[in-house]
mmCIF file of C-alpha atoms in Angstrom:
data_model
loop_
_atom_site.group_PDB
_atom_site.id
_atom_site.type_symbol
_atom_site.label_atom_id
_atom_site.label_comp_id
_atom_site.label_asym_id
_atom_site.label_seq_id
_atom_site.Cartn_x
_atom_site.Cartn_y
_atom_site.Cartn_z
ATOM 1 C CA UNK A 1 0.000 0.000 0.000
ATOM 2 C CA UNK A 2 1.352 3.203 -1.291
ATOM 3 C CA UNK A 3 0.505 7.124 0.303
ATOM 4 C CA UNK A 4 1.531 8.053 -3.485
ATOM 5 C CA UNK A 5 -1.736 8.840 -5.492
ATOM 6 C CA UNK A 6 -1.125 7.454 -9.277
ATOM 7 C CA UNK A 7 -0.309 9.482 -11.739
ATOM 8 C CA UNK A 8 -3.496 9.810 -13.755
ATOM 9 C CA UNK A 9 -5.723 10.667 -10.468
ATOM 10 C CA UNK A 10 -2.622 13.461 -9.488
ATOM 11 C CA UNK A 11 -2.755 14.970 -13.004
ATOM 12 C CA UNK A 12 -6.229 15.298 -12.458
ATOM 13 C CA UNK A 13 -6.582 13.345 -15.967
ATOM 14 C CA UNK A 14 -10.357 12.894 -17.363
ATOM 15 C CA UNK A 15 -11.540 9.382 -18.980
ATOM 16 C CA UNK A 16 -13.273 9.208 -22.096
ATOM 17 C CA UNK A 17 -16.648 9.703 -21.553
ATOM 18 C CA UNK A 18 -19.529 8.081 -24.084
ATOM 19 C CA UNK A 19 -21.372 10.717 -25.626
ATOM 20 C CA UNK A 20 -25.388 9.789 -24.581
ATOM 21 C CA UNK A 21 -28.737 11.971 -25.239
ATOM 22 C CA UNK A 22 -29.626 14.704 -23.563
ATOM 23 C CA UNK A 23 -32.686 14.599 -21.489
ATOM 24 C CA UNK A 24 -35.490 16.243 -22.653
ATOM 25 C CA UNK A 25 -35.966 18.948 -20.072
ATOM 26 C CA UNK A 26 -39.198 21.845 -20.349
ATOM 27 C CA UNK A 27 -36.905 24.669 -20.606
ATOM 28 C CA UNK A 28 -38.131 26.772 -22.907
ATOM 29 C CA UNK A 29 -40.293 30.010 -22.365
ATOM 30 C CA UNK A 30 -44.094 28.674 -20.494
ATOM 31 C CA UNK A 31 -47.163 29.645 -23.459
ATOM 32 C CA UNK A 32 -50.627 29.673 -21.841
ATOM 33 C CA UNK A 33 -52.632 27.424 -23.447
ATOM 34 C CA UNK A 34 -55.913 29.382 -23.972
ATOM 35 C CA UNK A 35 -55.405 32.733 -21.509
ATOM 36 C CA UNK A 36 -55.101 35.855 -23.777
ATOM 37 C CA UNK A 37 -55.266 38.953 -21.686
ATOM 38 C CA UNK A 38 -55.124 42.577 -22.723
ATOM 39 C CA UNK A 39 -51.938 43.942 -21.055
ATOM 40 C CA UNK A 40 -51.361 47.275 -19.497
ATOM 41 C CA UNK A 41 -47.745 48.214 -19.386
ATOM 42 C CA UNK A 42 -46.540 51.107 -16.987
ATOM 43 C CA UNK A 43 -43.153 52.738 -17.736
ATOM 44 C CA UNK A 44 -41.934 52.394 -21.757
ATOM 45 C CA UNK A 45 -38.088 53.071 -21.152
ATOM 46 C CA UNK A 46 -35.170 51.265 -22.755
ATOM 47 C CA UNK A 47 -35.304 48.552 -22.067
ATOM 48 C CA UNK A 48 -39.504 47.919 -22.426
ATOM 49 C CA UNK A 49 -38.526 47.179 -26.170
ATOM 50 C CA UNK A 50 -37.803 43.383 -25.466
ATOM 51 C CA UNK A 51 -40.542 42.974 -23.270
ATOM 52 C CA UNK A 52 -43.388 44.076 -25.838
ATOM 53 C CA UNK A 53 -41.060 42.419 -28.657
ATOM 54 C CA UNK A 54 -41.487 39.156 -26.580
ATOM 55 C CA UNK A 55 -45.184 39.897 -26.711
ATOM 56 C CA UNK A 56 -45.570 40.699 -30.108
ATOM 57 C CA UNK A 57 -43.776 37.507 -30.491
ATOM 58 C CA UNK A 58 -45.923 35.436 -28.902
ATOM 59 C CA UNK A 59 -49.486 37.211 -30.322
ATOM 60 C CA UNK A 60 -50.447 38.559 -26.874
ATOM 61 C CA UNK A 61 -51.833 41.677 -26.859
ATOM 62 C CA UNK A 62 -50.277 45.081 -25.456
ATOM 63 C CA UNK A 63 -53.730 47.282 -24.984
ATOM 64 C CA UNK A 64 -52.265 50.199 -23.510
ATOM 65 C CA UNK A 65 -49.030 51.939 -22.453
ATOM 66 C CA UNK A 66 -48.218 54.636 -20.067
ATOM 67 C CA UNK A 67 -45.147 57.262 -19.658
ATOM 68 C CA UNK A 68 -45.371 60.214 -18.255
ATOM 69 C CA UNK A 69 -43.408 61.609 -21.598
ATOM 70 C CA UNK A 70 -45.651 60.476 -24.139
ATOM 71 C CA UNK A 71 -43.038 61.105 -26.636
ATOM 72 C CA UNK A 72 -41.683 57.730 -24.968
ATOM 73 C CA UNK A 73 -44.524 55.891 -25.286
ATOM 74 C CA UNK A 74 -45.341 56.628 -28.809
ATOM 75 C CA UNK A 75 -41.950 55.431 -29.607
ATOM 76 C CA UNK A 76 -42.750 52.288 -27.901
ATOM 77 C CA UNK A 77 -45.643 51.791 -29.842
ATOM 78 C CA UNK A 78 -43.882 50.564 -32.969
ATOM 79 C CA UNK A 79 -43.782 47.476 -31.319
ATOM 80 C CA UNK A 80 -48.116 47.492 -29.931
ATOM 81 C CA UNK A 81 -49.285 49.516 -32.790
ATOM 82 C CA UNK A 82 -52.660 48.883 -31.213
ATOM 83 C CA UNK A 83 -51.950 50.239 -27.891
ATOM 84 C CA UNK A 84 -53.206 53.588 -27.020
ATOM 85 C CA UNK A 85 -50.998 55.882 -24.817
ATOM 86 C CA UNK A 86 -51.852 57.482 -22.001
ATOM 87 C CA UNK A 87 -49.298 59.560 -19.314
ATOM 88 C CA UNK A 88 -51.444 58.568 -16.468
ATOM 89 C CA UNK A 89 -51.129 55.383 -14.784
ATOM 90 C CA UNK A 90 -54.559 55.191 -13.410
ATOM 91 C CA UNK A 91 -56.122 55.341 -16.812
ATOM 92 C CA UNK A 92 -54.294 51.655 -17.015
ATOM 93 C CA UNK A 93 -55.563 50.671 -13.378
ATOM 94 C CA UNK A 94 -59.285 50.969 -13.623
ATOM 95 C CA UNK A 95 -59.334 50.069 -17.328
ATOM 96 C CA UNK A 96 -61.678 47.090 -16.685
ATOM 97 C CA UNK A 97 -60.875 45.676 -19.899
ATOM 98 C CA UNK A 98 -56.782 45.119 -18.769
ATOM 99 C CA UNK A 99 -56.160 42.214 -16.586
ATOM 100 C CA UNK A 100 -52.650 41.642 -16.407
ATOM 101 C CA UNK A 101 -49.961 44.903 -15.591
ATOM 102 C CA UNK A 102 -46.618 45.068 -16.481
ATOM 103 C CA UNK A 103 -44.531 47.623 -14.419
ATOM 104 C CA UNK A 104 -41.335 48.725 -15.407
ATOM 105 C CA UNK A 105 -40.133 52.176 -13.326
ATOM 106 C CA UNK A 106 -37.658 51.677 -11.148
ATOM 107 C CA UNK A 107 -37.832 50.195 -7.807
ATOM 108 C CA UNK A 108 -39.113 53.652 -5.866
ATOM 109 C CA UNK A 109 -41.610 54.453 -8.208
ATOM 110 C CA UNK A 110 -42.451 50.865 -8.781
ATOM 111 C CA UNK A 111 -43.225 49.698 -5.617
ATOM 112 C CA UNK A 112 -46.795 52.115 -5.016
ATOM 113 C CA UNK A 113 -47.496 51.345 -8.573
ATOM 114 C CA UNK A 114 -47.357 47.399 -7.813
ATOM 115 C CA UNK A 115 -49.548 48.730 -4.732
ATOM 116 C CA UNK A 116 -51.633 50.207 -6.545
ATOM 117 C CA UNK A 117 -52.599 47.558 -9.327
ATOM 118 C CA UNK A 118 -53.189 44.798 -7.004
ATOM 119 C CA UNK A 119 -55.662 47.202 -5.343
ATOM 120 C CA UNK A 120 -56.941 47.829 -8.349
ATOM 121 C CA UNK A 121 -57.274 43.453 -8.888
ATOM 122 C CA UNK A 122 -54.811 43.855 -11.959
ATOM 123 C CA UNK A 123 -52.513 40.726 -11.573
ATOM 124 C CA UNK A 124 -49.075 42.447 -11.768
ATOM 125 C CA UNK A 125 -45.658 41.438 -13.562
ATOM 126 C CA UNK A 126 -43.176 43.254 -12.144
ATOM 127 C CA UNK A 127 -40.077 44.890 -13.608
ATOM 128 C CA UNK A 128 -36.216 43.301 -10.922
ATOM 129 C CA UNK A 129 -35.161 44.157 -8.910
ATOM 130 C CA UNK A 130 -38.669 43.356 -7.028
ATOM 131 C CA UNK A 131 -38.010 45.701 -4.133
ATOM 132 C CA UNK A 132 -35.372 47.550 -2.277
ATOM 133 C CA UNK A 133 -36.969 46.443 0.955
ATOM 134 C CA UNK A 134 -38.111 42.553 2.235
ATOM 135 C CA UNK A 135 -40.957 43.917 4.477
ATOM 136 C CA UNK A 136 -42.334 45.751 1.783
ATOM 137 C CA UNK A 137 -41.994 42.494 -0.624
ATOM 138 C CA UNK A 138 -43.625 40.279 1.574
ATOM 139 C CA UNK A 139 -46.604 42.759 1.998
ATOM 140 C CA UNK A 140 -47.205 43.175 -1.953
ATOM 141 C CA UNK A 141 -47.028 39.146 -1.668
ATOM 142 C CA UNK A 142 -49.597 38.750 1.017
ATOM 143 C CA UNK A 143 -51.582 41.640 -0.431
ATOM 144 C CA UNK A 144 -51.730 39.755 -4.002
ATOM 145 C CA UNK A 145 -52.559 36.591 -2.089
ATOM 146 C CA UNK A 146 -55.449 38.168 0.397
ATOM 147 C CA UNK A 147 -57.270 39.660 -3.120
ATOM 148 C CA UNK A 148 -56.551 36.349 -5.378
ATOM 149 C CA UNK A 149 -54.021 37.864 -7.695
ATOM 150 C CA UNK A 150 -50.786 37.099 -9.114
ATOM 151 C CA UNK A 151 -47.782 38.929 -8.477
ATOM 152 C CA UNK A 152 -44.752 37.662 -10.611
ATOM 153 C CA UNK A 153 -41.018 39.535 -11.373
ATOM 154 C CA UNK A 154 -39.419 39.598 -14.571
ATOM 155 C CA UNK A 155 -36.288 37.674 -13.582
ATOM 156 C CA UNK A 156 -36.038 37.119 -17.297
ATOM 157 C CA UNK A 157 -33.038 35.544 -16.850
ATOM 158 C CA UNK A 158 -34.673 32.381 -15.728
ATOM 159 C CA UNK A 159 -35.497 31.462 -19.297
ATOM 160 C CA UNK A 160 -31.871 32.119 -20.861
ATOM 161 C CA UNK A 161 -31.590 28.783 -22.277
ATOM 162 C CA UNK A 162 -28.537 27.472 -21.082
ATOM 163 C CA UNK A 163 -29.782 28.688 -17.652
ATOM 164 C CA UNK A 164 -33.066 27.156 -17.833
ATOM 165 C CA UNK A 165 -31.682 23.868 -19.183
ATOM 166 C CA UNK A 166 -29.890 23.505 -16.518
ATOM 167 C CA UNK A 167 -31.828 24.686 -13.604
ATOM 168 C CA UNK A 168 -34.675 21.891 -14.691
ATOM 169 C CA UNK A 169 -31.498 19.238 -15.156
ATOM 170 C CA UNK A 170 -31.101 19.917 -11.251
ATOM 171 C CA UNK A 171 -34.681 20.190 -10.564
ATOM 172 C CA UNK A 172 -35.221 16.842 -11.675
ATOM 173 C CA UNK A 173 -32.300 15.226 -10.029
ATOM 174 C CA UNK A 174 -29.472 14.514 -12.710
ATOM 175 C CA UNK A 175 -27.021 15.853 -10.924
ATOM 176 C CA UNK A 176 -28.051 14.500 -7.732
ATOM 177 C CA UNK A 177 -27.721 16.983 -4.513
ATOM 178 C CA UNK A 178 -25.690 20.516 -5.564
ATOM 179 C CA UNK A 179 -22.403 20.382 -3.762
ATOM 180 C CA UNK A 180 -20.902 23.950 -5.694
ATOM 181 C CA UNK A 181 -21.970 26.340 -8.685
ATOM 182 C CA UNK A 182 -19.681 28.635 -9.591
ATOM 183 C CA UNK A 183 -20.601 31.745 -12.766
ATOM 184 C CA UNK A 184 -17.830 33.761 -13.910
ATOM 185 C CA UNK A 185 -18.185 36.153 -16.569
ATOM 186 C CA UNK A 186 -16.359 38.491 -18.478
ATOM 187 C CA UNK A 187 -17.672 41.255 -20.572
ATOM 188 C CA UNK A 188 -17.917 45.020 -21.027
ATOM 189 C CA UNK A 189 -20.116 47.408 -19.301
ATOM 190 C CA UNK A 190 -19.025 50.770 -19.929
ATOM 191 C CA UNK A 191 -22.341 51.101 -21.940
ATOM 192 C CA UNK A 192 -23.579 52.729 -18.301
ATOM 193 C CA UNK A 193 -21.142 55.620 -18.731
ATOM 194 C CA UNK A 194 -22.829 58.907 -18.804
ATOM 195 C CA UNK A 195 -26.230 57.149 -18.170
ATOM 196 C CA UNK A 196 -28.122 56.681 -14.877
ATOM 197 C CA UNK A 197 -27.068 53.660 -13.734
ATOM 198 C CA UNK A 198 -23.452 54.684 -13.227
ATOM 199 C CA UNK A 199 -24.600 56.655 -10.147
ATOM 200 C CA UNK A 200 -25.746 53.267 -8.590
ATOM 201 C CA UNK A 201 -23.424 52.116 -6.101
ATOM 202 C CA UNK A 202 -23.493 48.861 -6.338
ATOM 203 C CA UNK A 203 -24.824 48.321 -9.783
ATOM 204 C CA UNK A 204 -23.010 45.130 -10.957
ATOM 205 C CA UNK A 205 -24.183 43.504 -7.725
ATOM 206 C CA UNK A 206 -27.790 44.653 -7.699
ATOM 207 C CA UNK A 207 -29.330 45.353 -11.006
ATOM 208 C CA UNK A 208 -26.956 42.908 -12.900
ATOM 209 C CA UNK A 209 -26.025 40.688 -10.317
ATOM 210 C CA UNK A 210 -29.642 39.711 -9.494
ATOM 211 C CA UNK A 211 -30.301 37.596 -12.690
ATOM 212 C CA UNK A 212 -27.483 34.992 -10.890
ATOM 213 C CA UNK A 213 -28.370 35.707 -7.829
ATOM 214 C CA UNK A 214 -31.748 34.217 -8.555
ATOM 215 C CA UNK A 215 -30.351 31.286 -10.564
ATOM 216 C CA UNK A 216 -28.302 30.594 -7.786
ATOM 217 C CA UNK A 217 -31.484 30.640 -5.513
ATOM 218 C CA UNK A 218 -33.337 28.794 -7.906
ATOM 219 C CA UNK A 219 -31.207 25.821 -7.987
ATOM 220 C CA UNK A 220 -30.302 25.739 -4.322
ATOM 221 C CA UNK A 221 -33.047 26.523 -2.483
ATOM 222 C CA UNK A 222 -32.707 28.244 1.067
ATOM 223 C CA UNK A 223 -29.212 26.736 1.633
ATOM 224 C CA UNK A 224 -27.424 29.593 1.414
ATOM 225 C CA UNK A 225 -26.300 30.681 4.802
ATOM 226 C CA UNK A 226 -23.436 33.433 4.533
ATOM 227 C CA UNK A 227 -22.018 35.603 1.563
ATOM 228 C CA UNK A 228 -18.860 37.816 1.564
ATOM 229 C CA UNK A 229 -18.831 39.969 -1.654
ATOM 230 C CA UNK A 230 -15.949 42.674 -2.598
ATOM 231 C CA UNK A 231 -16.341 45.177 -5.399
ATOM 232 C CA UNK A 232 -13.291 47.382 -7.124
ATOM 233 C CA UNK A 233 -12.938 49.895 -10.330
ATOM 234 C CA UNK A 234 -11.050 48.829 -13.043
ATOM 235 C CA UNK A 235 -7.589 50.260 -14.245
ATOM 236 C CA UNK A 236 -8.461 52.722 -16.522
ATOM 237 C CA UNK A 237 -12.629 52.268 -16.544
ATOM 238 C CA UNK A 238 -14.441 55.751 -16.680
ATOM 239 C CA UNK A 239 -18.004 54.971 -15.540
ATOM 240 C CA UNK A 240 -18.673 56.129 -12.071
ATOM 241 C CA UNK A 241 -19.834 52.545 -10.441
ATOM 242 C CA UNK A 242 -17.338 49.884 -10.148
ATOM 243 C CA UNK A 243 -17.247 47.373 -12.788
ATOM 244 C CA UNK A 244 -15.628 44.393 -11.000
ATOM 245 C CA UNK A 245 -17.289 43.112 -8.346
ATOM 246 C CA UNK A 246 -17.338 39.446 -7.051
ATOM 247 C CA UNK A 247 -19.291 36.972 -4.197
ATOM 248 C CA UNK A 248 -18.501 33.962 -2.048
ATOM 249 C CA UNK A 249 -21.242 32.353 -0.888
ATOM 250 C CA UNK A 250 -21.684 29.071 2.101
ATOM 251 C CA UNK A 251 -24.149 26.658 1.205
ATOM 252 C CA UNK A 252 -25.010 24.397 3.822
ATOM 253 C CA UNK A 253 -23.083 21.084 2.854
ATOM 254 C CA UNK A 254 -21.975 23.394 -0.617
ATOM 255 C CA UNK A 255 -20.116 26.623 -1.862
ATOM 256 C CA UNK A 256 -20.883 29.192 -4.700
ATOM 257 C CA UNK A 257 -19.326 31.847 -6.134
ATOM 258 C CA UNK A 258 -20.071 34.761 -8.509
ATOM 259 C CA UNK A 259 -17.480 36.785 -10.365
ATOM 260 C CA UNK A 260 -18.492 39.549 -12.521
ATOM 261 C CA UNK A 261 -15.684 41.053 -14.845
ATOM 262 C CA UNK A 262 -17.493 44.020 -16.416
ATOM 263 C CA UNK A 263 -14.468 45.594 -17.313
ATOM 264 C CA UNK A 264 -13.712 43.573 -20.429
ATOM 265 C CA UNK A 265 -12.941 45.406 -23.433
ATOM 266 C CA UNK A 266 -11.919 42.107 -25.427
ATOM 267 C CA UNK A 267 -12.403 38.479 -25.359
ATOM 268 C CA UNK A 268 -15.817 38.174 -23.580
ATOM 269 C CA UNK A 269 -16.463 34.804 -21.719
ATOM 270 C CA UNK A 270 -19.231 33.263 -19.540
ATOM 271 C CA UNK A 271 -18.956 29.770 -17.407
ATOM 272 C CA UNK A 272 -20.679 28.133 -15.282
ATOM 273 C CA UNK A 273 -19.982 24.746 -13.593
ATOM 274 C CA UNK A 274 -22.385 23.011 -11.149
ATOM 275 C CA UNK A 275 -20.936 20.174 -9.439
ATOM 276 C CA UNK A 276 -23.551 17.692 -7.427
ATOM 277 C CA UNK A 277 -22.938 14.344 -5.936
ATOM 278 C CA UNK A 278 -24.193 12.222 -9.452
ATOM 279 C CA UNK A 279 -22.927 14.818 -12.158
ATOM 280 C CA UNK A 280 -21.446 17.876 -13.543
ATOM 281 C CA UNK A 281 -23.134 20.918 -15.391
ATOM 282 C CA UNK A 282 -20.922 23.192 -17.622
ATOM 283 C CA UNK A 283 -22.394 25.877 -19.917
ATOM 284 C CA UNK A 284 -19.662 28.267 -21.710
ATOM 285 C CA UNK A 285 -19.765 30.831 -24.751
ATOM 286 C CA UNK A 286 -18.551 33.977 -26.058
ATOM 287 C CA UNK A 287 -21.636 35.651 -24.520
ATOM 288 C CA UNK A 288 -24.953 35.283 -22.421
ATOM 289 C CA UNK A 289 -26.534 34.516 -26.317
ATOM 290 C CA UNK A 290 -23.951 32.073 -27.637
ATOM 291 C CA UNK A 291 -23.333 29.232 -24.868
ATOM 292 C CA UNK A 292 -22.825 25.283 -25.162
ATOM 293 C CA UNK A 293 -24.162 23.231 -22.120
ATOM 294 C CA UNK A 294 -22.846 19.683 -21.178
ATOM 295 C CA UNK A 295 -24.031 16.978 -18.529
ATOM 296 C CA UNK A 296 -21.774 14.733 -17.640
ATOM 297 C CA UNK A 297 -22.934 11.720 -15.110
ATOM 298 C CA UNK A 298 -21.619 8.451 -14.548
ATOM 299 C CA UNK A 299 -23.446 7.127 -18.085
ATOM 300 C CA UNK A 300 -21.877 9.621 -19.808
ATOM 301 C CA UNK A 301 -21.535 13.003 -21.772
ATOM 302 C CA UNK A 302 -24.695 14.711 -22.993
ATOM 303 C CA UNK A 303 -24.590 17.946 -25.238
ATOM 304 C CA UNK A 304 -28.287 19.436 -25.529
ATOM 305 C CA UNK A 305 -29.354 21.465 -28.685
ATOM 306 C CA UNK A 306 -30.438 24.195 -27.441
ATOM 307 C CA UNK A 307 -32.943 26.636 -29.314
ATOM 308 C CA UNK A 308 -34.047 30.013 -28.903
ATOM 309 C CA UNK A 309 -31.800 33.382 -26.919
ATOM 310 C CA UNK A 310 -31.982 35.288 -23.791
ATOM 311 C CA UNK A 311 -33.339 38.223 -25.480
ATOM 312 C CA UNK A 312 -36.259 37.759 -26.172
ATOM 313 C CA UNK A 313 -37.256 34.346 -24.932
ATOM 314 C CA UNK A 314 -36.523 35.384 -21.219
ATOM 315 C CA UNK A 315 -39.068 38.137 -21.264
ATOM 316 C CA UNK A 316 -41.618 36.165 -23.220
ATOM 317 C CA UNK A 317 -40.809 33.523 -20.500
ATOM 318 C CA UNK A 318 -41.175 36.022 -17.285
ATOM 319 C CA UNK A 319 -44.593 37.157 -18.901
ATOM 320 C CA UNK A 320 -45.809 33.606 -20.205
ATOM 321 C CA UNK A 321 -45.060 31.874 -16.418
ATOM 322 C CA UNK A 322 -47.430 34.670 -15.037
ATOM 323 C CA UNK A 323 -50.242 33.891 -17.558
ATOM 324 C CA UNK A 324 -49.880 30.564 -16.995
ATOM 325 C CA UNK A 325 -50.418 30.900 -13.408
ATOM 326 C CA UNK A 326 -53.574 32.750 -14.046
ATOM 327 C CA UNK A 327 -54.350 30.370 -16.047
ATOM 328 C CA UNK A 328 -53.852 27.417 -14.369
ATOM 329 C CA UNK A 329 -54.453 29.524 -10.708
ATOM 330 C CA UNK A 330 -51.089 28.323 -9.756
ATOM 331 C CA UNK A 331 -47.750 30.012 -8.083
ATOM 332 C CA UNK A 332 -46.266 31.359 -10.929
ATOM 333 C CA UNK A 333 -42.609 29.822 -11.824
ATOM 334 C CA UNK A 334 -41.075 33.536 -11.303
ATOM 335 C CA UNK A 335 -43.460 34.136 -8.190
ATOM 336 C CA UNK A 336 -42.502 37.431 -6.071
ATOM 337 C CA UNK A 337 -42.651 34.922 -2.793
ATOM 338 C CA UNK A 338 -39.523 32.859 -4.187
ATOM 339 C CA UNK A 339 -38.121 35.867 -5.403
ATOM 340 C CA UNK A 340 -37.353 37.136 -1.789
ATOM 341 C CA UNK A 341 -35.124 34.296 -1.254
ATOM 342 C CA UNK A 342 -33.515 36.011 -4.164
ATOM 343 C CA UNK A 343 -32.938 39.267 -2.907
ATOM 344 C CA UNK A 344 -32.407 38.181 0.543
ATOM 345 C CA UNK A 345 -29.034 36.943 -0.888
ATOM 346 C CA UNK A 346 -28.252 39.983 -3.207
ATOM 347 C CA UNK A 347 -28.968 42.249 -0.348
ATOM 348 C CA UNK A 348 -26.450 40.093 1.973
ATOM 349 C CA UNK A 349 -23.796 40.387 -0.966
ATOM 350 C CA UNK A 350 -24.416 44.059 -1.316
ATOM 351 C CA UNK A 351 -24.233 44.770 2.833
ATOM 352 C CA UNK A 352 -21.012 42.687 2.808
ATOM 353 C CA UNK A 353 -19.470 44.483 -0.043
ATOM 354 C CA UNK A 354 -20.072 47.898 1.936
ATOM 355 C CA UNK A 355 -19.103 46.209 5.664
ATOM 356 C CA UNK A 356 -15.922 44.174 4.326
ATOM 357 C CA UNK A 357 -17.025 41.146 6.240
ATOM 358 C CA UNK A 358 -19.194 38.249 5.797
ATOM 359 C CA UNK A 359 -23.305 38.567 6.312
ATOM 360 C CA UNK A 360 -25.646 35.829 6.871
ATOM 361 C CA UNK A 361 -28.748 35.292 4.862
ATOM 362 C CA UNK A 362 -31.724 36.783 5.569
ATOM 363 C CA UNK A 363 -29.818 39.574 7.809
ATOM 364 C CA UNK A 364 -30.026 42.516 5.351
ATOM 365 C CA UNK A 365 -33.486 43.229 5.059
ATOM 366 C CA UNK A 366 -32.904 46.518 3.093
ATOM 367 C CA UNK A 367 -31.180 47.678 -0.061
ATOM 368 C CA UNK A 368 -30.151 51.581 -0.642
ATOM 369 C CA UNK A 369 -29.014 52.270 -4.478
#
């Protein structure tokens, strides 16, 4: 008996693997099967082009939309040419023939819109991140609940399809328990230079950061128990926020970690690698658009074809999941309940980024951009 390990398990040298099929997994974008609302949406900035693109898309209809500079919405409207424009919100709220809201402002002036709509028995989609506060996200969820509404966020994310792949390969057990996940990508951000968002603090963290954050949650539940996060500027960047940031997170029985190079100018890259105790997940590409997912198990290597893009199959996914729900009178699949576990970890990362130590899970309750 020899202390020695041999040489192929030292070099950390890989067998060859047989290449098997790939599961067939549901993770594409949710379609209702008969539910066609008329939609409301409140807020028609820059980004409100992929959402009613992902709507057009998918033949739902986009009845009205509201901006208090109605230059803004009738620029929207080239994507809901039937929509009529209004600049006040309540014109959307006690339109009795709009059932479902989409809310887009940003998180202040979101959250008494969201309010407002449920009042108003509007089931609401709403624009991430959800809230800046977990009291006030638990009341909008027990609100929705106490008037039989829906209340959804547009974690679009969830239906990027090398994420959703393989979030449903862990949801139905082909990895076995999650033991680590770790993200890393690499790209460049400077785009926020000379815009709002480069006054937000912490904006790779929070309004970036979130769509991982939530995967993260999504595939591990509530067994995150600590996070230590750092954030730096890059040599040479000129937008005001800092572009690198990066977390560590504890998993009970499990680790994670997040790194987020948005200081990139060439070479863009994004991995991920989720190790559980009966397989392996890796998805890498160029991009958050291009990536190539593999499953490897004890059987095997599987390669999926994957079909469709983030943009816009993750916003026609956050919507569809809500109609569904209605639909079905289900939780919806991006539900703002299970989106607190979310933001109860970005809020941790984000409080340990400003207090240089580690912060447990569920002990920053508030978020200030």
């Amino acid at each position: 008996m020899t202390d020695t390990p041999d040489a192929d398990t030292y070099a950390l040298k890989s067998a060859t693997l047989a290449e098997i099929p790939a599961p067939d997994l549901p993770y594409e974008p949710p379609l209702p099967r008969h539910y066609r609302p008329r939609i409301g949406v409140i807020g028609t900035g820059g980004i409100v082009s992929a959402h009613l693109d992902a709507y057009r898309t998918a033949g739902w209809t986009v009845a009205a939309l509201c901006n208090r500079t109605p230059a803004k919405a009738e620029a929207a409207r080239a994507l809901a040419p039937d929509a009529r424009i209004t600049t006040d919100a309540q014109d959307i709220l006690t339109d009795p023939g709009i059932d479902v809201v989409d809310i887009t402002p940003h998180p202040a002036d979101r959250l008494p819109l969201i309010e407002a709509a449920l009042m108003a028995g509007k089931h609401v989609l709403s624009q991430k991140p959800f809230v800046l506060d977990l009291a006030d996200g638990q009341r909008l969820v027990t609100l929705a609940r106490m008037r039989g509404l829906k209340l959804a966020v547009n974690q679009n994310g969830r239906w990027a399809p090398h994420l959703a792949w393989m979030r449903e390969a862990v949801r139905a057990g082909h990895i076995g328990e999650v033991i680590s996940a770790h993200i890393s990508i690499h790209w460049n951000h400077a785009w926020i230079t000379g815009t709002p968002f480069e006054q937000i603090e912490d904006l790779i963290l929070s309004d970036f950061g979130i769509h991982w954050f939530d995967f993260l949650a999504s595939i591990t539940g509530d067994r995150a128990q600590g996070v230590i996060a750092t954030a730096t500027h890059a040599k040479g960047q000129t937008a005001a926020a800092p572009l690198l940031a990066q977390a560590l997170v504890r998993l009970d029985h499990g680790q994670a970690s997040l790194i987020f190079d948005g200081a990139t100018p060439f070479g863009p890259r994004d991995t991920t690698t989720i190790t559980g105790t009966k397989g392996t997940l890796t998805s890498d590409g160029r991009d958050l658009g291009q990536q190539t997912v593999t499953l490897t198990t004890a059987a095997g290597r599987a390669t999926p074809a994957l079909s469709g893009t983030w943009f816009n199959d993750g916003f026609r996914g956050a919507m569809g999941a809500l109609l569904c729900a209605i639909e079905d009178d289900t939780e919806p699949a991006n539900g703002a309940a299970e989106n607190l576990h979310s933001l109860a970890l970005a809020f941790a990362a984000i409080h340990s980024r400003r207090m240089g130590t580690e912060v447990a899970i569920g002990t920053a309750t508030r978020l200030k951009l």
